[in-house]
């Protein structure tokens, strides 16, 4: 878990930088959802070569991003046998998202869950400060 | 009023004379009104002068004497050939046309058409007019006559006299009919006045129009070379006349023309002031009118052009401050215009509002101050003779008093010029610029506030503060600066904050305000302050000095003359007799010492000591020693435990020495120290929260000078409030032991105290379910598993709260032996209600435990609680059913009077426990009798297991009674108890049950049949029917035996007889059975004429219907019941 | 989709940025975790080694290079193929030692060091030291023990970046991969 | 030929302020700080009004007597403020825009430096260099 937090931190830092680069030329964001869409489309495509498959929200600051073929998990044999490794692989992406959002002014908690490799869900809970 | 009376030219440079600022109104002179002695005239005057609201025509009225001397009119020169203007605009001119030369002179004259001495009057009037005309020679001023008349006029055309006399009068005064008015001073005075003034207004407009034309007329005589000044002058005049005429459009146009001319004028040091003054005036007019025409953008751009054009036209360099003064004025006045316009409904925006202009004005004022400093220091005396002698009676605006009307490029008399300049410089020196600057700033502040520019507003306030500082009002400066620092702190603009703090520190020093001085120092040493470490060191040293009651060294950059005073002040302030103890709220600043406190746990039991740590970190230059640290909690009782006094013991491992509250409060920069406190919660706080209300760290000693640094709650500082991550140098490597990471120390200001958990064991021994109505027996066994003795134990047993109150009502709890400490049994009586009851047993007791607090153990009395609850089901012990039956044991709903019947009781045991019926009792009502004289229970000490039954049978009879009534039988009560519960010695339970009522019928006769139980074929059997008359009278009865195939019989076949009251008649028969088996008896028919029908079916009910007939032959002894 | 259109960054470049940034984050994390820069260098080298020993297989598979006959050939393969394949650059090979057992790779625009500005206090940090490890590890898998180090680094103010390789000895039978 | 170039953090504290050498730098600090009022106003008003091109460049914030202050807000709410002399008429909108663009790029690269912790004062040499060049180079443009 120590290494997981480390990885998360790395991701966070990288996310901050990346989002700064990606948003350099995009017009100013309208609102939270606009930002989320950006993350699911552009950000994801540039980082993971595909868009998020499904974005859901409860409109109270909770978002769920679903990627059915998550790039970092494709290499791992599909199915359930390597489940216990998933956290190690997902810590970094979580950090990435958190970093990106926090730099866009949304502080949040990001958690990931895998039920079936290589599909993966990221839950984002916005911290209202 | 007199012509000579001229107003005074404002001495201040760039000042705007009132006649320029005011709105020009046409001037109308009213003559011939005696407002002192003549009430009518007074009324008229008031109707003109009083409340001139905007809806009235824009005129200004004055009362003048009939023979008033108007300013002489200079003979107009025919040519300007040789005329060289001496200036641009005469100072007198505007005023002259506003207040001295009327556009219209009105002659009021009391005269009615039916005047008797008309001729004389007419003469007088004419002469008056003449006088006026004379004194206005050469002017185009209009003259009007108003006749004040007593009686109201007839409609025009009707009054011949009037018409003809009016004409006469006009010619007499050679007045056009249009200029003659009649004012009947009737009750409609005001109405007439309005009409009149409108007429006057027209006249006035006509006049000003002409005047403007006149001026224009001069134009062609002018030539570009010598008369530039006149071009300006004339354009200005035309514009002004048009303003008077209220033709603002033309006015604006003309002013613009004038402005153009001014800007073309050749400017040099000697006339620069004049040019700027005039252009300033014209610019003012243009802007004002533009705003008036609701063209703010024009106004603004005009103004921009204006200042841009002149901002570098300083003029005489020795008098540069004059230029700044002028600029200042320009901006201020524009600001005012702008603001006016806004009040009139214009909306401004965040980036374009008066504030900016006031701000600029202020800056120019500041500039002026600096220039004054630079230029005027030498001008220490006013030269003699004073060249500014007649500064207030200039002939032309903006000229130098010592060389009026002089227009050549270089001054006529250098010496005079020098004096003049010196004089002006001398005058400038007298000015206290701060009091020009500050008001400007404050009006700017107001504006920026209004247009939500908080930061700009703050900046201006800072500048105000600085200005106050320059104005030597250090207290004001201090308070003002104090008010803004917070925002810079929160937004972490350290550079700005620092500069403000430096300024404040100087103020604090100069007024020797210990509190401010210390507070500011605390922050200047802190990590937000952007000053060199040397400076910080210096500040810290001074801080130490103050705290140890020595005056600090003067802050660099303080005005030396004030430093001496300050030194004295400090001496007094810090003199031993008056002590300076004050509190500094640390969360309002970013001090060099930070504090965080936390309870080690979020909750703890009453018998364990609370642990509380305080972390301190100093970021100062060199180590510093504090005198005392106390944590204040919401219950003050603990505060003593959380106080730590510095024992001046050198060194220290960071851990405060426990037990003795002496510790080491010597903080070395950058190092975090932890101080731990420990105490035990008081019983009163059990179940409550203990909170850190504040933390106080004392700097200096209480008995002379001491700053109490106070953190509300558990510390933390405003820097962290700003939710910006702290910029610490990257710590490397894995965290080392006994070194804390400041950012990871959390604030935990509160802890909740929960009761010590009890070691008591409660057993409830009982056997459910409980039976309804019984005393339910439960035994409570309390075992003390504490290893200590416990005191004042008390126990409550009862229904748990919050059950349906039917249960509550129907339950009582009794305690047998109330001796607590040893097991106490208790009974619960529950009545008439089955269902669940939850019984709770709650115990509470004190116990004295030893708690080690600060390494020494102390006894603490804790109160502990323990409870146990069980749920008890209640069931019915048995159910009881009641039946009534005839003697034939068949169940009946009603019985006959005097006819015995049976009462059957069935008790079925439903309790899981065997119950014993001790006794049962039948309590009959008076309506019912028992057949046998003693009623006694058949169930005494019968014991039943579940589902067993016990029955009783009583034979009862209901005596004669009135027809068909239902009567109560009475009650049936059972005394019972659980079998084998003797040892508890519980009383038996008696349950009584009301028996149902029965219906009793009375009947006229009763038939008793005597018949053997059975017969045998061909063996006669003897049957007797006894018929009783139950009535009080003789009854006739007809009886008849119906024949039957089964029998032959002997006896009356048909008979008629009488029966006396309460006696009987016997009928005897012999039946001779023919067939065996259960055969039908021959039916006896009874008929009573008195009760037709009744008797027969009565008989049907009372008479046996069948009988068993044995076949012949073998004998058998058996009984068969019919 | 408006945003899509006005995004200029092409994905190839991005993934490179991602790579660079991630490496940067890794290094700064290591700096936090270790006392001295030398430890960090060691750590980077070790990581590199572990990557190298795994990567060589992949490399041989993808680039059908046969057995190298001498060190020069190896140098060529490293520069022209390995670096090209994995970093998209081809360093130039220079400064052969007379004995031909030692040479330098001059790396231009090393992708690892985009954006990087080395603070003064990290003077002797070999930021890209991971590369040394990779080379060492990879070559060890093909029975060559070599010494690899940064002779110069633009990050540290030198005007070129030079990786120096020195051939130590030929390892006879392939020894088990990984020294830890 | 800017006279002052500054970078302001999300939370409105200065990350970087460079001014032409002057007797009172503080004045520029104040200028930059006070213009945040307008920046905030503009940004909020933008978010309010729909269907306008939501540009990062905010344009002229406000002119003071002797300076023009321009603003720019990145998507990450970092603000750039450039102050130029009113007297300088060479610079028109396009020049300013391109200056901001450069600044933004430089900032992003700076942020990508692994040795920089976001939110801390900017000390990057290359960033410094670029800004310096902005403050002098365009002089002769």
PDB file of C-alpha atoms in Angstrom, chain B residues 304 307-308 311 327 331 350-351 356 360 364 448 452-459 462 466 487-488 490-497 499-500 722-725 727-728 730, chain D residues 6-8 11-15 17 25-42 60-66 115 117-121 123:
ATOM      1  CA  UNK B 304      -8.765  62.578 -21.652  1.00  0.00           C
ATOM      2  CA  UNK B 307      -5.321  66.165 -19.638  1.00  0.00           C
ATOM      3  CA  UNK B 308      -3.200  64.494 -22.279  1.00  0.00           C
ATOM      4  CA  UNK B 311      -0.142  67.054 -18.712  1.00  0.00           C
ATOM      5  CA  UNK B 327      -3.938  68.582 -12.764  1.00  0.00           C
ATOM      6  CA  UNK B 331      -9.269  65.276 -12.116  1.00  0.00           C
ATOM      7  CA  UNK B 350     -16.065  48.636 -12.687  1.00  0.00           C
ATOM      8  CA  UNK B 351     -13.422  49.962 -15.028  1.00  0.00           C
ATOM      9  CA  UNK B 356     -10.247  56.535 -10.970  1.00  0.00           C
ATOM     10  CA  UNK B 360      -5.516  60.377 -10.109  1.00  0.00           C
ATOM     11  CA  UNK B 364      -1.229  64.617  -8.558  1.00  0.00           C
ATOM     12  CA  UNK B 448     -14.029  51.658  -5.653  1.00  0.00           C
ATOM     13  CA  UNK B 452     -16.691  46.106  -6.176  1.00  0.00           C
ATOM     14  CA  UNK B 453     -12.976  46.564  -6.460  1.00  0.00           C
ATOM     15  CA  UNK B 454     -12.022  45.456  -2.990  1.00  0.00           C
ATOM     16  CA  UNK B 455      -8.332  45.232  -3.716  1.00  0.00           C
ATOM     17  CA  UNK B 456      -8.080  48.656  -5.243  1.00  0.00           C
ATOM     18  CA  UNK B 457     -10.009  50.019  -2.313  1.00  0.00           C
ATOM     19  CA  UNK B 458      -7.538  48.386   0.050  1.00  0.00           C
ATOM     20  CA  UNK B 459      -4.608  49.776  -1.872  1.00  0.00           C
ATOM     21  CA  UNK B 462      -2.900  51.802   2.400  1.00  0.00           C
ATOM     22  CA  UNK B 466       0.854  56.358   4.435  1.00  0.00           C
ATOM     23  CA  UNK B 487      -6.567  40.652   3.228  1.00  0.00           C
ATOM     24  CA  UNK B 488      -3.012  40.827   1.999  1.00  0.00           C
ATOM     25  CA  UNK B 490      -5.001  35.839   3.361  1.00  0.00           C
ATOM     26  CA  UNK B 491      -4.100  36.299  -0.274  1.00  0.00           C
ATOM     27  CA  UNK B 492      -0.453  35.811   0.620  1.00  0.00           C
ATOM     28  CA  UNK B 493       0.885  38.935  -1.021  1.00  0.00           C
ATOM     29  CA  UNK B 494       3.824  38.875   1.287  1.00  0.00           C
ATOM     30  CA  UNK B 495       5.752  41.677  -0.353  1.00  0.00           C
ATOM     31  CA  UNK B 496       2.848  44.067   0.093  1.00  0.00           C
ATOM     32  CA  UNK B 497       2.124  42.786   3.564  1.00  0.00           C
ATOM     33  CA  UNK B 499       5.812  46.872   3.340  1.00  0.00           C
ATOM     34  CA  UNK B 500       2.630  47.666   5.206  1.00  0.00           C
ATOM     35  CA  UNK B 722      -5.661  30.327   3.407  1.00  0.00           C
ATOM     36  CA  UNK B 723      -5.673  26.680   2.269  1.00  0.00           C
ATOM     37  CA  UNK B 724      -2.471  27.159   0.360  1.00  0.00           C
ATOM     38  CA  UNK B 725       0.067  24.414   0.804  1.00  0.00           C
ATOM     39  CA  UNK B 727       6.242  25.899   0.998  1.00  0.00           C
ATOM     40  CA  UNK B 728       8.726  23.949   3.057  1.00  0.00           C
ATOM     41  CA  UNK B 730      11.850  19.314   0.613  1.00  0.00           C
TER      42      UNK B 730
ATOM     43  CA  UNK D   6       3.420  38.417 -13.376  1.00  0.00           C
ATOM     44  CA  UNK D   7       1.945  35.016 -12.735  1.00  0.00           C
ATOM     45  CA  UNK D   8      -0.770  34.676 -10.113  1.00  0.00           C
ATOM     46  CA  UNK D  11      -5.654  31.221  -4.997  1.00  0.00           C
ATOM     47  CA  UNK D  12      -4.624  34.694  -6.111  1.00  0.00           C
ATOM     48  CA  UNK D  13      -1.224  34.830  -4.535  1.00  0.00           C
ATOM     49  CA  UNK D  14       1.756  35.782  -6.655  1.00  0.00           C
ATOM     50  CA  UNK D  15       3.853  32.979  -8.119  1.00  0.00           C
ATOM     51  CA  UNK D  17       6.417  39.032 -10.478  1.00  0.00           C
ATOM     52  CA  UNK D  25       8.695  47.772  -7.449  1.00  0.00           C
ATOM     53  CA  UNK D  26       5.963  47.637  -4.863  1.00  0.00           C
ATOM     54  CA  UNK D  27       3.839  49.923  -6.992  1.00  0.00           C
ATOM     55  CA  UNK D  28       3.719  47.228  -9.651  1.00  0.00           C
ATOM     56  CA  UNK D  29       2.849  44.626  -7.081  1.00  0.00           C
ATOM     57  CA  UNK D  30      -0.087  46.791  -6.132  1.00  0.00           C
ATOM     58  CA  UNK D  31      -1.025  47.366  -9.742  1.00  0.00           C
ATOM     59  CA  UNK D  32      -1.071  43.637 -10.395  1.00  0.00           C
ATOM     60  CA  UNK D  33      -2.876  42.894  -7.195  1.00  0.00           C
ATOM     61  CA  UNK D  34      -5.557  45.503  -7.695  1.00  0.00           C
ATOM     62  CA  UNK D  35      -6.243  44.385 -11.243  1.00  0.00           C
ATOM     63  CA  UNK D  36      -7.304  41.017  -9.865  1.00  0.00           C
ATOM     64  CA  UNK D  37     -10.577  42.750  -9.020  1.00  0.00           C
ATOM     65  CA  UNK D  38     -11.237  43.169 -12.697  1.00  0.00           C
ATOM     66  CA  UNK D  39      -9.979  39.699 -13.566  1.00  0.00           C
ATOM     67  CA  UNK D  40     -12.361  38.096 -11.121  1.00  0.00           C
ATOM     68  CA  UNK D  41     -15.199  40.229 -12.397  1.00  0.00           C
ATOM     69  CA  UNK D  42     -14.468  39.346 -15.998  1.00  0.00           C
ATOM     70  CA  UNK D  60      -7.190  45.236 -21.387  1.00  0.00           C
ATOM     71  CA  UNK D  61      -8.142  45.175 -17.725  1.00  0.00           C
ATOM     72  CA  UNK D  62      -7.939  48.892 -17.178  1.00  0.00           C
ATOM     73  CA  UNK D  63      -5.826  51.798 -18.183  1.00  0.00           C
ATOM     74  CA  UNK D  64      -4.247  53.877 -15.491  1.00  0.00           C
ATOM     75  CA  UNK D  65      -2.709  57.285 -16.210  1.00  0.00           C
ATOM     76  CA  UNK D  66       0.624  55.829 -17.250  1.00  0.00           C
ATOM     77  CA  UNK D 115      11.803  19.639  -9.617  1.00  0.00           C
ATOM     78  CA  UNK D 117       6.312  21.775  -6.855  1.00  0.00           C
ATOM     79  CA  UNK D 118       3.086  23.286  -8.148  1.00  0.00           C
ATOM     80  CA  UNK D 119       2.062  26.314  -6.144  1.00  0.00           C
ATOM     81  CA  UNK D 120       5.519  27.385  -5.117  1.00  0.00           C
ATOM     82  CA  UNK D 121       7.205  30.558  -6.293  1.00  0.00           C
ATOM     83  CA  UNK D 123      12.420  30.296  -9.825  1.00  0.00           C
TER      84      UNK D 123
END
